[in-house]
Short mmCIF file of the C-alpha atoms (twelve columns), coordinates in Angstrom:
data_MODEL
# 
_entry.id   MODEL 
# 
loop_
_atom_site.group_PDB 
_atom_site.id 
_atom_site.type_symbol 
_atom_site.label_atom_id 
_atom_site.label_alt_id 
_atom_site.label_comp_id 
_atom_site.label_asym_id 
_atom_site.label_seq_id 
_atom_site.Cartn_x 
_atom_site.Cartn_y 
_atom_site.Cartn_z 
_atom_site.pdbx_PDB_model_num 
ATOM 1  C CA . MET A 1  83.031 -74.449 99.042  1 
ATOM 2  C CA . ASP A 2  85.260 -71.661 100.296 1 
ATOM 3  C CA . ASN A 3  86.179 -72.636 103.878 1 
ATOM 4  C CA . THR A 4  87.343 -69.104 104.647 1 
ATOM 5  C CA . LYS A 5  83.690 -67.962 104.479 1 
ATOM 6  C CA . THR A 6  82.317 -70.951 106.401 1 
ATOM 7  C CA . ILE A 7  81.254 -70.788 110.047 1 
ATOM 8  C CA . TYR A 8  82.132 -73.893 112.072 1 
ATOM 9  C CA . GLN A 9  79.723 -74.423 114.954 1 
ATOM 10 C CA . PHE A 10 80.549 -76.748 117.868 1 
ATOM 11 C CA . VAL A 11 77.869 -77.865 120.326 1 
ATOM 12 C CA . THR A 12 78.917 -79.284 123.694 1 
ATOM 13 C CA . LEU A 13 77.061 -80.237 126.853 1 
ATOM 14 C CA . LYS A 14 77.910 -78.145 129.898 1 
ATOM 15 C CA . GLN A 15 77.716 -79.413 133.448 1 
ATOM 16 C CA . GLY A 16 74.057 -79.403 134.447 1 
ATOM 17 C CA . GLY A 17 72.931 -80.511 130.998 1 
ATOM 18 C CA . LYS A 18 72.846 -77.152 129.214 1 
ATOM 19 C CA . LEU A 19 73.992 -76.959 125.612 1 
ATOM 20 C CA . ARG A 20 76.776 -74.583 124.653 1 
ATOM 21 C CA . THR A 21 77.331 -73.490 121.052 1 
ATOM 22 C CA . THR A 22 80.654 -71.975 120.020 1 
ATOM 23 C CA . GLU A 23 81.510 -70.697 116.544 1 
ATOM 24 C CA . PHE A 24 84.911 -70.544 114.863 1 
ATOM 25 C CA . GLN A 25 86.391 -69.492 111.558 1 
ATOM 26 C CA . HIS A 26 88.215 -72.287 109.716 1 
ATOM 27 C CA . THR A 27 91.678 -71.189 110.861 1 
ATOM 28 C CA . GLU A 28 90.648 -70.791 114.528 1 
ATOM 29 C CA . ILE A 29 89.300 -74.287 115.281 1 
ATOM 30 C CA . PRO A 30 91.152 -75.579 118.381 1 
ATOM 31 C CA . PHE A 31 90.219 -79.268 118.043 1 
ATOM 32 C CA . LEU A 32 92.272 -82.175 116.699 1 
ATOM 33 C CA . THR A 33 91.375 -83.173 113.135 1 
ATOM 34 C CA . LYS A 34 90.962 -86.892 112.429 1 
ATOM 35 C CA . GLY A 35 90.387 -86.838 108.690 1 
ATOM 36 C CA . TYR A 36 87.924 -85.486 106.151 1 
ATOM 37 C CA . HIS A 37 84.322 -86.317 105.350 1 
ATOM 38 C CA . GLU A 38 83.952 -88.187 102.072 1 
ATOM 39 C CA . SER A 39 80.469 -89.559 101.468 1 
ATOM 40 C CA . LYS A 40 78.697 -89.052 98.174  1 
ATOM 41 C CA . SER A 41 75.339 -89.602 99.903  1 
ATOM 42 C CA . THR A 42 75.564 -86.298 101.824 1 
ATOM 43 C CA . ARG A 43 75.203 -82.695 100.682 1 
ATOM 44 C CA . LYS A 44 78.017 -81.226 98.623  1 
ATOM 45 C CA . GLU A 45 78.702 -78.618 101.340 1 
ATOM 46 C CA . LEU A 46 79.795 -81.427 103.682 1 
ATOM 47 C CA . GLN A 47 82.224 -83.000 101.228 1 
ATOM 48 C CA . MET A 48 85.858 -82.779 102.363 1 
ATOM 49 C CA . GLN A 49 84.942 -80.968 105.579 1 
ATOM 50 C CA . PRO A 50 87.190 -81.897 108.504 1 
ATOM 51 C CA . LYS A 51 86.197 -84.481 111.112 1 
ATOM 52 C CA . PHE A 52 87.236 -83.822 114.715 1 
ATOM 53 C CA . CYS A 53 88.103 -86.148 117.594 1 
ATOM 54 C CA . GLY A 54 85.273 -86.305 120.150 1 
ATOM 55 C CA . PHE A 55 82.674 -84.756 117.830 1 
ATOM 56 C CA . CYS A 56 79.946 -86.115 115.572 1 
ATOM 57 C CA . GLY A 57 79.826 -84.446 112.205 1 
ATOM 58 C CA . PRO A 58 80.139 -82.625 109.967 1 
ATOM 59 C CA . MET A 59 76.432 -81.751 109.829 1 
ATOM 60 C CA . TRP A 60 74.692 -79.138 107.746 1 
ATOM 61 C CA . GLY A 61 73.686 -76.112 109.834 1 
ATOM 62 C CA . GLY A 62 72.152 -73.933 107.112 1 
ATOM 63 C CA . TYR A 63 73.197 -70.373 106.360 1 
ATOM 64 C CA . THR A 64 73.803 -67.339 108.559 1 
ATOM 65 C CA . GLY A 65 71.727 -64.209 108.017 1 
ATOM 66 C CA . ASP A 66 74.437 -62.869 105.696 1 
ATOM 67 C CA . GLY A 67 74.604 -66.067 103.635 1 
ATOM 68 C CA . LYS A 68 77.640 -67.813 105.126 1 
ATOM 69 C CA . PRO A 69 77.351 -71.619 105.294 1 
ATOM 70 C CA . VAL A 70 77.350 -73.209 108.761 1 
ATOM 71 C CA . ILE A 71 78.971 -76.602 109.361 1 
ATOM 72 C CA . ARG A 72 77.922 -78.066 112.702 1 
ATOM 73 C CA . TYR A 73 79.636 -80.539 115.014 1 
ATOM 74 C CA . GLU A 74 78.227 -82.000 118.235 1 
ATOM 75 C CA . SER A 75 80.161 -83.609 121.063 1 
ATOM 76 C CA . THR A 76 79.069 -87.195 121.642 1 
ATOM 77 C CA . GLU A 77 77.349 -86.079 124.868 1 
ATOM 78 C CA . ALA A 78 75.481 -83.245 123.127 1 
ATOM 79 C CA . TYR A 79 74.513 -85.546 120.259 1 
ATOM 80 C CA . SER A 80 73.092 -88.093 122.715 1 
ATOM 81 C CA . ALA A 81 71.150 -85.387 124.588 1 
ATOM 82 C CA . LEU A 82 69.710 -83.965 121.362 1 
ATOM 83 C CA . SER A 83 68.802 -87.412 120.019 1 
ATOM 84 C CA . ILE A 84 66.374 -88.263 122.818 1 
# 
């Protein structure tokens, strides 16, 4: 998959419990990388996607309206809130 066309979506939990979603291009991601996702049991779009400190993921987020793939990451707090 061409990472230059991929949208990277990060979901965090704001004070007060509201979710915040921020999107970045591959070269703009401000978070520390901790390796790459390698699991043959997940979709091919997730293979070799970066993993980030403090975030769960990568997760498949579907496609944008113009067909760009979305790779989603959730902070541990956001993941816990969404998993209730």
